Amino acid sequence: MFGKGVGVGRLAGIPISVHPLWLIIVALITWSLGEAYYPEEVPGIEPAAAYALGLASALLLFASILLHELGHAVVARRYGVQVEGIQLWLLGGVARMKGAAHRPDHELRFALAGPAVTVAIAAAFALVVAALPASAPDALTALLAYQVLINVMILVFNMLPAFPLDGGRVLRALMWRRSGSIERATIAAARVGRGFAYGLLALGFIGAFGGAPGLLWLGLIGIFLILAGQAEEAGVRMQSTFRGLGLRRVMAVPARTLDAGTSAADALRDSFASLGYHAFPVTADGRAVGLLSIEQLDGLPRERLETATVGELADRDRSLFVGEDIGIEELLASSGFQRHGRAVVLCDDGEIGMLSATAIERAIRARRMLAE
């Protein structure tokens, strides 16, 4: 959902990256504060100084967000969850984790870790503001007061029970503790989150047509919450499905394969046309070496179909090949599966399997029907 960012370093051993869209929100905050907030709070301030303070405020804001996400990441790592990195992007920041909490108490603790950091940051800025002498420059007072205000706003917003915000994760942890099922808790929390998200979307719509363009940001956040909640819900459903089935129960094994020496025309006629499969693993001496899909043959001249072998045309990207013991999250995140919607599974007993996104969807749908 967030895409790749530019690495800028490490903090507590955790990679930190910045998404290119982050520059947009930094520029908008800088402009907004330099145009309105600082000229109002600091009478007579020069425009250049106002915008410089606006940029400083934006950077301090994102430093606070980074520490917030670091709080999540450090506590999650303590409970055995692998943290891939923290990324700053258009709507704030996100700690990217591989895996999930194993117990509701763990989920509750690292859901609350970020807000706890934000409380500490807001309190620290508030104490500094309170300790400033009356002779302190207005610009310094305004800079620090803004950090108090914005961190309180971040805290309040994040604690809304709108999954996957922190408040929504707290809600899920409590529901998980009560029901004993992370899947049921996630579905329930996601439904509550969608209610809040649709409310934000409605406010954004009203703002678009009611002369309050600032509310458009709420609509954008609402869209993000809807999409993120759906992704979380789908991920938990998949985990639940594969805990009960395992890859071997869902994938096609042994898969129908194509020998690397077969001509493209023969493969098209004898396999693609007769079996109706979208793609086939390609083998050489019984070993999987690539994957050939119908798209790779589409548009090839007839002469090329007759002379080319499937071994020449096959995609040999090694990320297409996975072991039988791969976790579902790792599989879905792999570049090969994301690009092709399928993976060639190298089974422990030497068999070659195929697992597609369509097969995963069918398994989830069937399990859902059985549960109804």
Short mmCIF file of C-alpha atoms in Angstrom, two decimals:
data_model
loop_
_atom_site.label_atom_id
_atom_site.label_comp_id
_atom_site.label_asym_id
_atom_site.label_seq_id
_atom_site.Cartn_x
_atom_site.Cartn_y
_atom_site.Cartn_z
CA MET A 1 0.00 0.00 0.00
CA PHE A 2 2.79 2.38 0.84
CA GLY A 3 5.31 1.55 -1.86
CA LYS A 4 9.06 1.85 -1.66
CA GLY A 5 10.75 4.76 0.04
CA VAL A 6 14.22 6.22 0.11
CA GLY A 7 16.36 4.93 2.97
CA VAL A 8 17.66 7.69 5.24
CA GLY A 9 19.30 5.69 8.03
CA ARG A 10 18.58 3.50 11.04
CA LEU A 11 17.21 4.14 14.51
CA ALA A 12 17.53 1.49 17.22
CA GLY A 13 18.65 -0.84 14.43
CA ILE A 14 15.43 -0.29 12.47
CA PRO A 15 15.67 1.00 8.85
CA ILE A 16 14.04 4.40 8.31
CA SER A 17 12.78 5.43 4.89
CA VAL A 18 10.92 8.37 3.40
CA HIS A 19 8.28 8.02 0.68
CA PRO A 20 8.48 10.67 -2.06
CA LEU A 21 4.91 11.77 -1.20
CA TRP A 22 6.21 12.82 2.22
CA LEU A 23 7.72 15.90 0.58
CA ILE A 24 4.23 17.02 -0.46
CA ILE A 25 2.84 17.06 3.07
CA VAL A 26 5.99 18.74 4.43
CA ALA A 27 5.59 21.46 1.80
CA LEU A 28 1.88 21.89 2.59
CA ILE A 29 2.46 22.15 6.35
CA THR A 30 5.33 24.59 5.78
CA TRP A 31 3.16 26.76 3.53
CA SER A 32 0.14 26.63 5.83
CA LEU A 33 2.07 27.60 8.97
CA GLY A 34 4.17 30.21 7.20
CA GLU A 35 1.11 31.75 5.58
CA ALA A 36 -1.27 31.88 8.54
CA TYR A 37 -0.07 30.50 11.89
CA TYR A 38 3.24 32.31 12.42
CA PRO A 39 2.15 35.72 11.03
CA GLU A 40 -0.75 35.59 13.52
CA GLU A 41 1.27 34.34 16.50
CA VAL A 42 4.36 36.47 15.86
CA PRO A 43 3.28 40.01 14.86
CA GLY A 44 5.56 41.67 12.32
CA ILE A 45 7.45 38.51 11.40
CA GLU A 46 9.14 38.52 8.00
CA PRO A 47 7.68 36.05 5.44
CA ALA A 48 11.01 34.23 5.07
CA ALA A 49 11.24 33.73 8.83
CA ALA A 50 7.61 32.58 8.99
CA TYR A 51 8.18 29.94 6.33
CA ALA A 52 11.46 28.86 7.95
CA LEU A 53 9.58 28.32 11.21
CA GLY A 54 6.88 26.49 9.28
CA LEU A 55 9.49 24.10 7.89
CA ALA A 56 11.03 23.62 11.35
CA SER A 57 7.57 22.84 12.74
CA ALA A 58 6.89 20.30 9.98
CA LEU A 59 10.20 18.55 10.61
CA LEU A 60 9.63 18.48 14.37
CA LEU A 61 6.15 17.07 13.74
CA PHE A 62 7.54 14.22 11.68
CA ALA A 63 10.28 13.63 14.22
CA SER A 64 7.49 13.12 16.75
CA ILE A 65 5.68 10.75 14.36
CA LEU A 66 8.91 8.83 13.82
CA LEU A 67 9.34 8.39 17.58
CA HIS A 68 5.67 7.34 17.84
CA GLU A 69 6.23 4.58 15.26
CA LEU A 70 9.52 3.64 16.89
CA GLY A 71 7.59 3.03 20.11
CA HIS A 72 5.37 0.54 18.28
CA ALA A 73 8.34 -1.10 16.58
CA VAL A 74 10.55 -1.53 19.65
CA VAL A 75 7.78 -3.10 21.74
CA ALA A 76 6.62 -5.31 18.85
CA ARG A 77 10.19 -6.52 18.33
CA ARG A 78 10.42 -7.34 22.04
CA TYR A 79 7.50 -9.75 21.58
CA GLY A 80 9.01 -11.55 18.60
CA VAL A 81 7.49 -9.60 15.71
CA GLN A 82 10.01 -8.84 12.97
CA VAL A 83 10.13 -5.12 12.11
CA GLU A 84 11.11 -4.46 8.50
CA GLY A 85 11.31 -0.70 8.86
CA ILE A 86 9.56 2.60 9.52
CA GLN A 87 8.42 4.77 6.65
CA LEU A 88 7.32 8.41 6.66
CA TRP A 89 4.76 9.14 3.97
CA LEU A 90 1.87 11.38 2.94
CA LEU A 91 -0.42 10.67 5.92
CA GLY A 92 2.21 10.37 8.63
CA GLY A 93 4.22 7.25 9.32
CA VAL A 94 3.93 3.48 9.49
CA ALA A 95 5.98 0.73 11.12
CA ARG A 96 6.11 -2.15 8.64
CA MET A 97 6.05 -5.47 10.48
CA LYS A 98 6.42 -9.01 9.25
CA GLY A 99 4.03 -11.15 11.21
CA ALA A 100 1.63 -10.24 13.97
CA ALA A 101 1.14 -10.51 17.71
CA HIS A 102 0.75 -14.03 19.05
CA ARG A 103 -1.37 -13.01 22.03
CA PRO A 104 -3.92 -10.25 22.65
CA ASP A 105 -1.88 -8.85 25.55
CA HIS A 106 1.09 -8.41 23.25
CA GLU A 107 -1.10 -6.68 20.65
CA LEU A 108 -2.47 -4.35 23.34
CA ARG A 109 1.00 -3.42 24.57
CA PHE A 110 2.51 -2.51 21.26
CA ALA A 111 -0.70 -0.78 20.13
CA LEU A 112 -0.42 1.49 23.18
CA ALA A 113 3.34 1.99 22.88
CA GLY A 114 3.08 4.62 20.13
CA PRO A 115 0.44 6.73 21.90
CA ALA A 116 2.49 6.50 25.12
CA VAL A 117 5.45 8.03 23.29
CA THR A 118 3.21 10.79 21.90
CA VAL A 119 1.92 11.55 25.41
CA ALA A 120 5.52 11.88 26.62
CA ILE A 121 6.44 14.16 23.70
CA ALA A 122 3.41 16.43 24.21
CA ALA A 123 4.08 16.60 27.94
CA ALA A 124 7.75 17.45 27.38
CA PHE A 125 6.90 20.31 25.00
CA ALA A 126 4.20 21.54 27.38
CA LEU A 127 6.65 21.63 30.29
CA VAL A 128 9.16 23.58 28.21
CA VAL A 129 6.46 26.09 27.19
CA ALA A 130 5.40 26.48 30.82
CA ALA A 131 9.02 27.04 31.88
CA LEU A 132 9.71 29.76 29.30
CA PRO A 133 10.28 33.20 30.82
CA ALA A 134 8.00 36.07 29.83
CA SER A 135 10.89 37.53 27.86
CA ALA A 136 11.13 34.49 25.56
CA PRO A 137 10.78 35.34 21.86
CA ASP A 138 7.25 34.97 20.49
CA ALA A 139 8.61 32.83 17.65
CA LEU A 140 10.06 30.26 20.08
CA THR A 141 6.87 30.17 22.14
CA ALA A 142 4.75 29.70 19.00
CA LEU A 143 7.05 26.95 17.71
CA LEU A 144 6.87 24.95 20.94
CA ALA A 145 3.15 25.59 21.50
CA TYR A 146 2.41 24.24 18.03
CA GLN A 147 4.21 21.01 18.89
CA VAL A 148 2.08 20.62 22.02
CA LEU A 149 -1.09 21.19 20.01
CA ILE A 150 -0.20 18.94 17.08
CA ASN A 151 0.95 16.05 19.27
CA VAL A 152 -2.28 16.21 21.27
CA MET A 153 -4.21 16.15 17.99
CA ILE A 154 -2.18 13.15 16.80
CA LEU A 155 -2.89 11.37 20.07
CA VAL A 156 -6.64 12.03 19.95
CA PHE A 157 -6.92 11.03 16.31
CA ASN A 158 -4.83 7.87 16.70
CA MET A 159 -6.89 6.70 19.65
CA LEU A 160 -10.14 6.75 17.68
CA PRO A 161 -11.43 3.14 17.57
CA ALA A 162 -11.01 3.11 13.79
CA PHE A 163 -8.99 0.08 12.76
CA PRO A 164 -6.12 0.06 11.81
CA LEU A 165 -5.40 3.20 13.85
CA ASP A 166 -3.92 2.61 17.29
CA GLY A 167 -7.31 2.93 18.94
CA GLY A 168 -8.69 0.34 16.54
CA ARG A 169 -5.84 -2.01 17.38
CA VAL A 170 -6.53 -1.55 21.07
CA LEU A 171 -10.17 -2.39 20.36
CA ARG A 172 -9.12 -5.50 18.43
CA ALA A 173 -6.84 -6.63 21.25
CA LEU A 174 -9.67 -6.31 23.76
CA MET A 175 -12.09 -8.15 21.47
CA TRP A 176 -9.45 -10.81 20.80
CA ARG A 177 -8.94 -11.30 24.54
CA ARG A 178 -12.68 -11.70 25.01
CA SER A 179 -13.48 -13.94 22.02
CA GLY A 180 -10.23 -15.88 21.75
CA SER A 181 -10.24 -15.42 17.96
CA ILE A 182 -8.06 -12.84 16.22
CA GLU A 183 -10.06 -13.33 13.00
CA ARG A 184 -13.41 -12.48 14.62
CA ALA A 185 -11.80 -9.59 16.52
CA THR A 186 -10.23 -8.19 13.35
CA ILE A 187 -13.48 -8.40 11.39
CA ALA A 188 -15.41 -6.68 14.20
CA ALA A 189 -12.77 -3.96 14.66
CA ALA A 190 -12.59 -3.40 10.90
CA ARG A 191 -16.36 -2.89 10.78
CA VAL A 192 -16.18 -0.28 13.52
CA GLY A 193 -13.27 1.35 11.70
CA ARG A 194 -15.24 1.48 8.44
CA GLY A 195 -18.02 3.33 10.24
CA PHE A 196 -15.56 6.04 11.31
CA ALA A 197 -13.92 6.03 7.89
CA TYR A 198 -17.20 6.59 6.08
CA GLY A 199 -17.91 9.44 8.48
CA LEU A 200 -14.58 11.06 7.57
CA LEU A 201 -15.31 10.46 3.90
CA ALA A 202 -18.66 12.21 4.28
CA LEU A 203 -16.97 15.19 5.94
CA GLY A 204 -14.50 15.34 3.07
CA PHE A 205 -17.37 15.28 0.58
CA ILE A 206 -19.14 18.07 2.45
CA GLY A 207 -15.92 20.07 2.48
CA ALA A 208 -15.44 19.65 -1.25
CA PHE A 209 -18.85 21.14 -2.03
CA GLY A 210 -19.37 23.32 1.03
CA GLY A 211 -16.49 25.73 0.73
CA ALA A 212 -14.26 24.04 3.32
CA PRO A 213 -11.46 22.47 1.25
CA GLY A 214 -9.45 21.72 4.40
CA LEU A 215 -11.91 18.91 5.13
CA LEU A 216 -10.74 17.11 2.00
CA TRP A 217 -7.87 15.72 4.08
CA LEU A 218 -10.39 13.95 6.29
CA GLY A 219 -11.88 12.34 3.19
CA LEU A 220 -8.44 11.18 2.11
CA ILE A 221 -7.81 9.71 5.55
CA GLY A 222 -11.21 8.00 5.39
CA ILE A 223 -10.29 6.34 2.09
CA PHE A 224 -6.98 5.20 3.58
CA LEU A 225 -8.73 3.72 6.63
CA ILE A 226 -11.20 1.82 4.45
CA LEU A 227 -8.47 0.35 2.23
CA ALA A 228 -6.10 -0.40 5.11
CA GLY A 229 -8.87 -2.03 7.15
CA GLN A 230 -9.87 -4.22 4.20
CA ALA A 231 -6.25 -5.26 3.68
CA GLU A 232 -5.83 -6.16 7.37
CA GLU A 233 -9.08 -8.13 7.37
CA ALA A 234 -8.12 -10.01 4.20
CA GLY A 235 -4.69 -10.79 5.63
CA VAL A 236 -6.11 -12.26 8.82
CA ARG A 237 -8.62 -14.33 6.84
CA MET A 238 -5.76 -15.74 4.77
CA GLN A 239 -3.70 -16.57 7.84
CA SER A 240 -6.68 -18.35 9.36
CA THR A 241 -7.31 -20.29 6.15
CA PHE A 242 -3.74 -21.48 5.80
CA ARG A 243 -3.44 -22.40 9.45
CA GLY A 244 -6.24 -24.86 8.80
CA LEU A 245 -5.19 -26.03 5.35
CA GLY A 246 -1.50 -25.54 4.67
CA LEU A 247 -0.05 -24.79 1.24
CA ARG A 248 -0.21 -28.38 0.03
CA ARG A 249 -3.98 -28.55 0.57
CA VAL A 250 -4.55 -25.43 -1.55
CA MET A 251 -1.95 -25.59 -4.32
CA ALA A 252 -1.98 -27.81 -7.39
CA VAL A 253 0.56 -30.58 -6.73
CA PRO A 254 2.03 -32.21 -8.65
CA ALA A 255 1.55 -29.36 -11.11
CA ARG A 256 1.34 -29.86 -14.86
CA THR A 257 4.67 -28.70 -16.23
CA LEU A 258 6.26 -27.91 -19.59
CA ASP A 259 9.62 -29.30 -20.62
CA ALA A 260 12.06 -26.53 -21.49
CA GLY A 261 12.71 -28.07 -24.93
CA THR A 262 9.05 -27.94 -26.00
CA SER A 263 8.28 -25.46 -28.77
CA ALA A 264 6.05 -22.53 -27.91
CA ALA A 265 3.56 -23.64 -30.58
CA ASP A 266 3.29 -27.16 -29.11
CA ALA A 267 2.87 -25.75 -25.61
CA LEU A 268 0.14 -23.43 -26.84
CA ARG A 269 -1.72 -26.23 -28.62
CA ASP A 270 -1.19 -29.18 -26.27
CA SER A 271 -1.22 -27.45 -22.88
CA PHE A 272 -2.63 -23.92 -22.85
CA ALA A 273 -5.45 -24.63 -25.32
CA SER A 274 -6.38 -28.09 -24.08
CA LEU A 275 -5.96 -27.70 -20.31
CA GLY A 276 -7.05 -24.08 -19.98
CA TYR A 277 -4.39 -23.16 -17.41
CA HIS A 278 -3.07 -19.64 -17.30
CA ALA A 279 0.57 -20.58 -16.64
CA PHE A 280 2.82 -23.61 -16.30
CA PRO A 281 6.11 -24.25 -14.50
CA VAL A 282 8.92 -24.96 -16.94
CA THR A 283 11.31 -27.80 -16.12
CA ALA A 284 14.69 -28.96 -17.36
CA ASP A 285 15.88 -32.45 -16.33
CA GLY A 286 12.98 -32.60 -13.87
CA ARG A 287 14.01 -29.37 -12.14
CA ALA A 288 11.85 -26.24 -12.17
CA VAL A 289 13.66 -23.44 -14.01
CA GLY A 290 10.95 -20.91 -14.83
CA LEU A 291 7.32 -20.04 -15.41
CA LEU A 292 5.54 -19.52 -18.74
CA SER A 293 2.21 -17.68 -18.90
CA ILE A 294 -0.21 -17.18 -21.76
CA GLU A 295 0.63 -13.46 -21.86
CA GLN A 296 4.21 -14.28 -22.81
CA LEU A 297 2.97 -16.09 -25.92
CA ASP A 298 0.29 -13.60 -26.87
CA GLY A 299 1.32 -11.48 -29.85
CA LEU A 300 4.33 -13.57 -30.85
CA PRO A 301 4.61 -14.07 -34.66
CA ARG A 302 3.75 -17.55 -35.88
CA GLU A 303 7.32 -18.14 -36.97
CA ARG A 304 8.58 -17.30 -33.50
CA LEU A 305 6.04 -19.66 -31.90
CA GLU A 306 7.34 -22.50 -34.08
CA THR A 307 11.04 -21.88 -33.47
CA ALA A 308 11.20 -20.67 -29.85
CA THR A 309 11.21 -23.12 -26.95
CA VAL A 310 9.37 -22.56 -23.70
CA GLY A 311 12.76 -22.60 -21.97
CA GLU A 312 13.79 -19.53 -23.97
CA LEU A 313 10.57 -17.67 -23.23
CA ALA A 314 10.05 -18.65 -19.59
CA ASP A 315 10.42 -16.09 -16.83
CA ARG A 316 13.34 -17.30 -14.71
CA ASP A 317 12.97 -14.78 -11.89
CA ARG A 318 14.07 -16.67 -8.78
CA SER A 319 11.49 -14.87 -6.66
CA LEU A 320 8.86 -16.99 -8.43
CA PHE A 321 10.12 -20.08 -6.58
CA VAL A 322 9.22 -20.67 -2.94
CA GLY A 323 9.61 -23.51 -0.50
CA GLU A 324 6.68 -25.47 0.87
CA ASP A 325 7.21 -24.10 4.37
CA ILE A 326 6.87 -20.42 3.38
CA GLY A 327 4.44 -18.38 5.47
CA ILE A 328 1.42 -16.89 3.75
CA GLU A 329 2.44 -13.31 4.57
CA GLU A 330 5.91 -13.83 3.15
CA LEU A 331 4.43 -15.44 0.04
CA LEU A 332 2.00 -12.59 -0.60
CA ALA A 333 4.77 -10.03 -0.07
CA SER A 334 7.21 -11.71 -2.45
CA SER A 335 7.89 -9.80 -5.65
CA GLY A 336 7.26 -12.85 -7.83
CA PHE A 337 3.81 -13.49 -6.41
CA GLN A 338 2.86 -9.82 -6.56
CA ARG A 339 3.95 -9.58 -10.18
CA HIS A 340 2.40 -12.83 -11.45
CA GLY A 341 -0.29 -13.64 -8.92
CA ARG A 342 1.18 -17.14 -8.55
CA ALA A 343 4.24 -18.99 -7.28
CA VAL A 344 6.06 -22.21 -8.17
CA VAL A 345 6.31 -24.24 -4.97
CA LEU A 346 9.33 -26.54 -4.54
CA CYS A 347 8.03 -29.23 -2.21
CA ASP A 348 10.10 -31.06 0.37
CA ASP A 349 9.48 -34.40 -1.39
CA GLY A 350 10.75 -33.11 -4.75
CA GLU A 351 7.34 -32.46 -6.26
CA ILE A 352 6.61 -29.18 -8.05
CA GLY A 353 3.45 -27.30 -7.08
CA MET A 354 1.63 -24.20 -8.26
CA LEU A 355 -0.20 -21.77 -6.02
CA SER A 356 -2.23 -18.91 -7.46
CA ALA A 357 -4.08 -15.95 -6.03
CA THR A 358 -7.27 -17.47 -7.48
CA ALA A 359 -6.73 -20.69 -5.51
CA ILE A 360 -6.19 -18.68 -2.33
CA GLU A 361 -9.41 -16.72 -2.92
CA ARG A 362 -11.36 -19.94 -3.54
CA ALA A 363 -10.03 -21.51 -0.33
CA ILE A 364 -10.95 -18.43 1.71
CA ARG A 365 -14.42 -18.30 0.18
CA ALA A 366 -15.05 -22.00 0.87
CA ARG A 367 -13.91 -21.69 4.48
CA ARG A 368 -16.09 -18.65 4.95
CA MET A 369 -19.12 -20.56 3.59
CA LEU A 370 -18.43 -23.45 5.95
CA ALA A 371 -18.26 -21.07 8.90
CA GLU A 372 -21.66 -19.51 8.15
#
